[in-house]
């Protein structure tokens, strides 16, 4: 199944034991130096992180060189499936599909994160774990935090800013749908 992937230009597919790693060529040496080929040790480095970003679960950040951080998204189930399967999935290539999706969005000019790697770790029979690694956007703010910071009764200057932000989001969603995309739980 993974051998039939249509790998996007500028990416390489590596296989190490039971782990498939789709990695952006320009980041390959850096990620290999960071230890991505030994996935268990690589994941341990993220456990030591003191910087986390919000999502369904907290996504740890790791400094890879001066001024550059990467964020690890570990896929987990929501709802009742989380109780039984936690981060295990059956069949599929979830993280690779999301990487392809982000690449397509970037090629169309959408402002989105730069995904540099997707990891598919076979577990048992048809079960696997999936991870996505992206570059952190420096000086970025969580949208909800930003809107809370502006507040419910903003000054006229902040009201203009709030409206500009909401208009920009609405326009991006419209463009997103005009290109035929819809994915309710993507964190773009």
PDB file of C-alpha atoms in Angstrom:
ATOM      1  CA  UNK A   1       0.000   0.000   0.000  1.00  0.00           C
ATOM      2  CA  UNK A   2       2.710   2.533   0.925  1.00  0.00           C
ATOM      3  CA  UNK A   3       4.807   1.514  -2.059  1.00  0.00           C
ATOM      4  CA  UNK A   4       2.094   2.830  -4.421  1.00  0.00           C
ATOM      5  CA  UNK A   5       2.128   6.383  -3.038  1.00  0.00           C
ATOM      6  CA  UNK A   6       2.432   9.218  -5.508  1.00  0.00           C
ATOM      7  CA  UNK A   7       5.219  11.111  -3.742  1.00  0.00           C
ATOM      8  CA  UNK A   8       5.098  14.886  -4.315  1.00  0.00           C
ATOM      9  CA  UNK A   9       8.108  16.586  -5.908  1.00  0.00           C
ATOM     10  CA  UNK A  10      10.731  17.591  -3.359  1.00  0.00           C
ATOM     11  CA  UNK A  11       9.990  14.698  -0.975  1.00  0.00           C
ATOM     12  CA  UNK A  12      11.691  11.360  -0.316  1.00  0.00           C
ATOM     13  CA  UNK A  13      10.173   8.222   1.188  1.00  0.00           C
ATOM     14  CA  UNK A  14      12.422   6.450   3.704  1.00  0.00           C
ATOM     15  CA  UNK A  15      11.771   3.062   5.298  1.00  0.00           C
ATOM     16  CA  UNK A  16      13.329   2.074   8.587  1.00  0.00           C
ATOM     17  CA  UNK A  17      12.104  -1.208  10.079  1.00  0.00           C
ATOM     18  CA  UNK A  18       8.312  -0.814  10.507  1.00  0.00           C
ATOM     19  CA  UNK A  19       8.323   2.935   9.918  1.00  0.00           C
ATOM     20  CA  UNK A  20       7.770   4.860   6.693  1.00  0.00           C
ATOM     21  CA  UNK A  21       8.922   8.492   6.704  1.00  0.00           C
ATOM     22  CA  UNK A  22       7.952  10.926   3.960  1.00  0.00           C
ATOM     23  CA  UNK A  23      10.395  13.785   4.309  1.00  0.00           C
ATOM     24  CA  UNK A  24      10.911  17.118   2.543  1.00  0.00           C
ATOM     25  CA  UNK A  25      14.263  16.994   0.731  1.00  0.00           C
ATOM     26  CA  UNK A  26      15.410  20.418   1.939  1.00  0.00           C
ATOM     27  CA  UNK A  27      14.908  19.296   5.574  1.00  0.00           C
ATOM     28  CA  UNK A  28      16.136  15.721   5.183  1.00  0.00           C
ATOM     29  CA  UNK A  29      19.674  16.200   6.546  1.00  0.00           C
ATOM     30  CA  UNK A  30      18.444  18.317   9.448  1.00  0.00           C
ATOM     31  CA  UNK A  31      15.751  15.806  10.456  1.00  0.00           C
ATOM     32  CA  UNK A  32      18.103  12.854  10.082  1.00  0.00           C
ATOM     33  CA  UNK A  33      20.623  14.719  12.269  1.00  0.00           C
ATOM     34  CA  UNK A  34      17.782  15.260  14.790  1.00  0.00           C
ATOM     35  CA  UNK A  35      17.228  11.480  14.800  1.00  0.00           C
ATOM     36  CA  UNK A  36      14.030  10.966  12.822  1.00  0.00           C
ATOM     37  CA  UNK A  37      15.221   7.590  11.521  1.00  0.00           C
ATOM     38  CA  UNK A  38      15.053   6.140  15.036  1.00  0.00           C
ATOM     39  CA  UNK A  39      11.431   7.048  15.614  1.00  0.00           C
ATOM     40  CA  UNK A  40      11.201   5.995  19.268  1.00  0.00           C
ATOM     41  CA  UNK A  41      14.208   8.127  20.287  1.00  0.00           C
ATOM     42  CA  UNK A  42      12.960  10.976  18.101  1.00  0.00           C
ATOM     43  CA  UNK A  43       9.564  10.917  19.830  1.00  0.00           C
ATOM     44  CA  UNK A  44      11.262  10.859  23.248  1.00  0.00           C
ATOM     45  CA  UNK A  45      12.871  14.227  22.456  1.00  0.00           C
ATOM     46  CA  UNK A  46       9.409  15.732  22.070  1.00  0.00           C
ATOM     47  CA  UNK A  47       8.379  14.472  25.508  1.00  0.00           C
ATOM     48  CA  UNK A  48      10.998  16.820  26.976  1.00  0.00           C
ATOM     49  CA  UNK A  49       9.452  19.829  25.246  1.00  0.00           C
ATOM     50  CA  UNK A  50       8.243  22.737  27.313  1.00  0.00           C
ATOM     51  CA  UNK A  51       6.434  24.408  24.398  1.00  0.00           C
ATOM     52  CA  UNK A  52       3.078  23.025  23.275  1.00  0.00           C
ATOM     53  CA  UNK A  53       0.488  24.144  20.729  1.00  0.00           C
ATOM     54  CA  UNK A  54      -3.243  23.570  21.009  1.00  0.00           C
ATOM     55  CA  UNK A  55      -5.216  20.957  19.110  1.00  0.00           C
ATOM     56  CA  UNK A  56      -7.319  17.920  20.016  1.00  0.00           C
ATOM     57  CA  UNK A  57      -4.287  17.084  22.125  1.00  0.00           C
ATOM     58  CA  UNK A  58      -1.254  19.257  22.887  1.00  0.00           C
ATOM     59  CA  UNK A  59       1.310  19.274  20.075  1.00  0.00           C
ATOM     60  CA  UNK A  60       4.896  19.536  21.354  1.00  0.00           C
ATOM     61  CA  UNK A  61       7.472  21.802  19.750  1.00  0.00           C
ATOM     62  CA  UNK A  62      11.177  21.034  19.428  1.00  0.00           C
ATOM     63  CA  UNK A  63      13.990  23.437  18.586  1.00  0.00           C
ATOM     64  CA  UNK A  64      16.045  22.028  15.715  1.00  0.00           C
ATOM     65  CA  UNK A  65      18.394  24.935  15.150  1.00  0.00           C
ATOM     66  CA  UNK A  66      18.687  28.599  16.106  1.00  0.00           C
ATOM     67  CA  UNK A  67      15.322  30.245  15.533  1.00  0.00           C
ATOM     68  CA  UNK A  68      13.676  27.157  13.992  1.00  0.00           C
ATOM     69  CA  UNK A  69      11.183  24.933  15.750  1.00  0.00           C
ATOM     70  CA  UNK A  70       9.218  21.968  14.519  1.00  0.00           C
ATOM     71  CA  UNK A  71       5.835  20.818  15.789  1.00  0.00           C
ATOM     72  CA  UNK A  72       4.836  17.183  16.122  1.00  0.00           C
ATOM     73  CA  UNK A  73       1.196  16.317  15.535  1.00  0.00           C
ATOM     74  CA  UNK A  74       0.342  12.852  16.805  1.00  0.00           C
ATOM     75  CA  UNK A  75      -2.932  11.622  15.368  1.00  0.00           C
ATOM     76  CA  UNK A  76      -5.456  10.476  17.962  1.00  0.00           C
ATOM     77  CA  UNK A  77      -9.078   9.472  17.766  1.00  0.00           C
ATOM     78  CA  UNK A  78     -11.802  11.666  19.149  1.00  0.00           C
ATOM     79  CA  UNK A  79     -14.873  10.564  21.023  1.00  0.00           C
ATOM     80  CA  UNK A  80     -15.404   7.025  22.216  1.00  0.00           C
ATOM     81  CA  UNK A  81     -12.781   5.551  19.865  1.00  0.00           C
ATOM     82  CA  UNK A  82     -10.110   7.328  21.894  1.00  0.00           C
ATOM     83  CA  UNK A  83     -10.944   5.108  24.866  1.00  0.00           C
ATOM     84  CA  UNK A  84     -10.273   1.929  22.915  1.00  0.00           C
ATOM     85  CA  UNK A  85      -7.796   2.783  20.168  1.00  0.00           C
ATOM     86  CA  UNK A  86      -6.090   5.979  21.432  1.00  0.00           C
ATOM     87  CA  UNK A  87      -3.600   6.702  18.633  1.00  0.00           C
ATOM     88  CA  UNK A  88      -3.946   3.479  16.639  1.00  0.00           C
ATOM     89  CA  UNK A  89      -5.552   3.481  13.201  1.00  0.00           C
ATOM     90  CA  UNK A  90      -6.524   0.602  10.920  1.00  0.00           C
ATOM     91  CA  UNK A  91      -5.275   0.607   7.316  1.00  0.00           C
ATOM     92  CA  UNK A  92      -4.749   3.869   5.458  1.00  0.00           C
ATOM     93  CA  UNK A  93      -2.085   6.532   5.207  1.00  0.00           C
ATOM     94  CA  UNK A  94      -3.669   9.390   7.141  1.00  0.00           C
ATOM     95  CA  UNK A  95      -0.567  11.539   7.746  1.00  0.00           C
ATOM     96  CA  UNK A  96       0.661  11.140   4.157  1.00  0.00           C
ATOM     97  CA  UNK A  97      -2.731  12.222   2.789  1.00  0.00           C
ATOM     98  CA  UNK A  98      -2.664  15.298   5.008  1.00  0.00           C
ATOM     99  CA  UNK A  99       0.870  16.143   3.847  1.00  0.00           C
ATOM    100  CA  UNK A 100      -0.288  15.866   0.207  1.00  0.00           C
ATOM    101  CA  UNK A 101      -3.247  18.095   1.042  1.00  0.00           C
ATOM    102  CA  UNK A 102      -1.052  20.812   2.605  1.00  0.00           C
ATOM    103  CA  UNK A 103       1.305  20.675  -0.372  1.00  0.00           C
ATOM    104  CA  UNK A 104      -1.616  21.200  -2.732  1.00  0.00           C
ATOM    105  CA  UNK A 105      -2.875  24.118  -0.645  1.00  0.00           C
ATOM    106  CA  UNK A 106       0.578  25.729  -0.699  1.00  0.00           C
ATOM    107  CA  UNK A 107       0.851  25.238  -4.461  1.00  0.00           C
ATOM    108  CA  UNK A 108      -2.468  27.088  -4.834  1.00  0.00           C
ATOM    109  CA  UNK A 109      -1.155  29.979  -2.730  1.00  0.00           C
ATOM    110  CA  UNK A 110      -3.071  29.354   0.502  1.00  0.00           C
ATOM    111  CA  UNK A 111      -1.309  30.624   3.612  1.00  0.00           C
ATOM    112  CA  UNK A 112      -0.780  27.463   5.642  1.00  0.00           C
ATOM    113  CA  UNK A 113       1.825  25.600   7.639  1.00  0.00           C
ATOM    114  CA  UNK A 114       4.883  24.092   5.984  1.00  0.00           C
ATOM    115  CA  UNK A 115       4.736  20.335   6.512  1.00  0.00           C
ATOM    116  CA  UNK A 116       8.209  18.810   6.372  1.00  0.00           C
ATOM    117  CA  UNK A 117       7.515  15.180   7.216  1.00  0.00           C
ATOM    118  CA  UNK A 118       4.801  12.566   7.680  1.00  0.00           C
ATOM    119  CA  UNK A 119       5.398   9.357   9.588  1.00  0.00           C
ATOM    120  CA  UNK A 120       3.536   6.050   9.313  1.00  0.00           C
ATOM    121  CA  UNK A 121       4.595   3.589  12.015  1.00  0.00           C
ATOM    122  CA  UNK A 122       3.244   0.058  11.587  1.00  0.00           C
ATOM    123  CA  UNK A 123       2.232  -1.399  14.900  1.00  0.00           C
ATOM    124  CA  UNK A 124       0.504  -4.780  14.767  1.00  0.00           C
ATOM    125  CA  UNK A 125      -1.158  -6.472  11.808  1.00  0.00           C
ATOM    126  CA  UNK A 126      -3.038  -3.623  10.078  1.00  0.00           C
ATOM    127  CA  UNK A 127      -2.735  -1.109  12.912  1.00  0.00           C
ATOM    128  CA  UNK A 128      -0.506   1.938  12.638  1.00  0.00           C
ATOM    129  CA  UNK A 129       0.355   5.233  14.304  1.00  0.00           C
ATOM    130  CA  UNK A 130       0.608   8.465  12.349  1.00  0.00           C
ATOM    131  CA  UNK A 131       2.525  11.699  12.904  1.00  0.00           C
ATOM    132  CA  UNK A 132       2.896  14.961  11.003  1.00  0.00           C
ATOM    133  CA  UNK A 133       5.843  17.310  11.458  1.00  0.00           C
ATOM    134  CA  UNK A 134       5.612  20.959  10.460  1.00  0.00           C
ATOM    135  CA  UNK A 135       7.684  24.070  10.884  1.00  0.00           C
ATOM    136  CA  UNK A 136       6.477  26.346  13.666  1.00  0.00           C
ATOM    137  CA  UNK A 137       5.365  29.785  12.529  1.00  0.00           C
ATOM    138  CA  UNK A 138       7.331  32.261  14.629  1.00  0.00           C
ATOM    139  CA  UNK A 139       5.395  34.966  16.482  1.00  0.00           C
ATOM    140  CA  UNK A 140       2.072  33.312  15.612  1.00  0.00           C
ATOM    141  CA  UNK A 141      -0.943  33.467  17.896  1.00  0.00           C
ATOM    142  CA  UNK A 142      -3.826  31.081  18.380  1.00  0.00           C
ATOM    143  CA  UNK A 143      -6.937  32.611  16.778  1.00  0.00           C
ATOM    144  CA  UNK A 144      -9.153  32.050  19.812  1.00  0.00           C
ATOM    145  CA  UNK A 145      -6.547  33.629  22.109  1.00  0.00           C
ATOM    146  CA  UNK A 146      -6.207  36.594  19.748  1.00  0.00           C
ATOM    147  CA  UNK A 147      -9.961  37.177  19.634  1.00  0.00           C
ATOM    148  CA  UNK A 148     -10.167  36.879  23.443  1.00  0.00           C
ATOM    149  CA  UNK A 149      -7.307  39.364  23.723  1.00  0.00           C
ATOM    150  CA  UNK A 150      -9.257  41.840  21.591  1.00  0.00           C
ATOM    151  CA  UNK A 151     -12.249  41.271  23.865  1.00  0.00           C
ATOM    152  CA  UNK A 152     -16.038  41.579  23.635  1.00  0.00           C
ATOM    153  CA  UNK A 153     -16.107  45.391  23.812  1.00  0.00           C
ATOM    154  CA  UNK A 154     -13.051  46.399  21.793  1.00  0.00           C
ATOM    155  CA  UNK A 155     -11.893  49.906  21.057  1.00  0.00           C
ATOM    156  CA  UNK A 156     -12.701  51.163  17.554  1.00  0.00           C
ATOM    157  CA  UNK A 157      -9.140  50.295  16.454  1.00  0.00           C
ATOM    158  CA  UNK A 158      -9.425  46.741  17.796  1.00  0.00           C
ATOM    159  CA  UNK A 159     -12.936  46.393  16.346  1.00  0.00           C
ATOM    160  CA  UNK A 160     -11.508  47.151  12.893  1.00  0.00           C
ATOM    161  CA  UNK A 161      -8.757  44.589  13.490  1.00  0.00           C
ATOM    162  CA  UNK A 162     -11.282  41.968  14.646  1.00  0.00           C
ATOM    163  CA  UNK A 163     -13.470  42.555  11.569  1.00  0.00           C
ATOM    164  CA  UNK A 164     -10.421  42.376   9.274  1.00  0.00           C
ATOM    165  CA  UNK A 165      -9.415  39.046  10.814  1.00  0.00           C
ATOM    166  CA  UNK A 166     -12.923  37.584  10.469  1.00  0.00           C
ATOM    167  CA  UNK A 167     -13.233  38.829   6.849  1.00  0.00           C
ATOM    168  CA  UNK A 168      -9.858  37.312   6.010  1.00  0.00           C
ATOM    169  CA  UNK A 169     -10.880  33.958   7.490  1.00  0.00           C
ATOM    170  CA  UNK A 170     -14.223  34.013   5.652  1.00  0.00           C
ATOM    171  CA  UNK A 171     -12.484  34.832   2.355  1.00  0.00           C
ATOM    172  CA  UNK A 172      -9.975  31.993   2.868  1.00  0.00           C
ATOM    173  CA  UNK A 173     -12.773  29.519   3.614  1.00  0.00           C
ATOM    174  CA  UNK A 174     -14.651  30.668   0.508  1.00  0.00           C
ATOM    175  CA  UNK A 175     -11.508  30.203  -1.631  1.00  0.00           C
ATOM    176  CA  UNK A 176     -10.946  26.846   0.042  1.00  0.00           C
ATOM    177  CA  UNK A 177     -14.456  25.699  -0.959  1.00  0.00           C
ATOM    178  CA  UNK A 178     -14.183  27.255  -4.439  1.00  0.00           C
ATOM    179  CA  UNK A 179     -11.210  24.937  -5.054  1.00  0.00           C
ATOM    180  CA  UNK A 180     -13.362  21.962  -4.012  1.00  0.00           C
ATOM    181  CA  UNK A 181     -11.783  21.419  -0.590  1.00  0.00           C
ATOM    182  CA  UNK A 182     -13.695  20.605   2.532  1.00  0.00           C
ATOM    183  CA  UNK A 183     -12.272  19.079   5.650  1.00  0.00           C
ATOM    184  CA  UNK A 184     -13.965  20.040   8.874  1.00  0.00           C
ATOM    185  CA  UNK A 185     -11.249  19.154  11.337  1.00  0.00           C
ATOM    186  CA  UNK A 186      -8.074  20.339   9.636  1.00  0.00           C
ATOM    187  CA  UNK A 187      -6.090  22.805  11.680  1.00  0.00           C
ATOM    188  CA  UNK A 188      -4.862  25.177   9.024  1.00  0.00           C
TER     189      UNK A 188
END
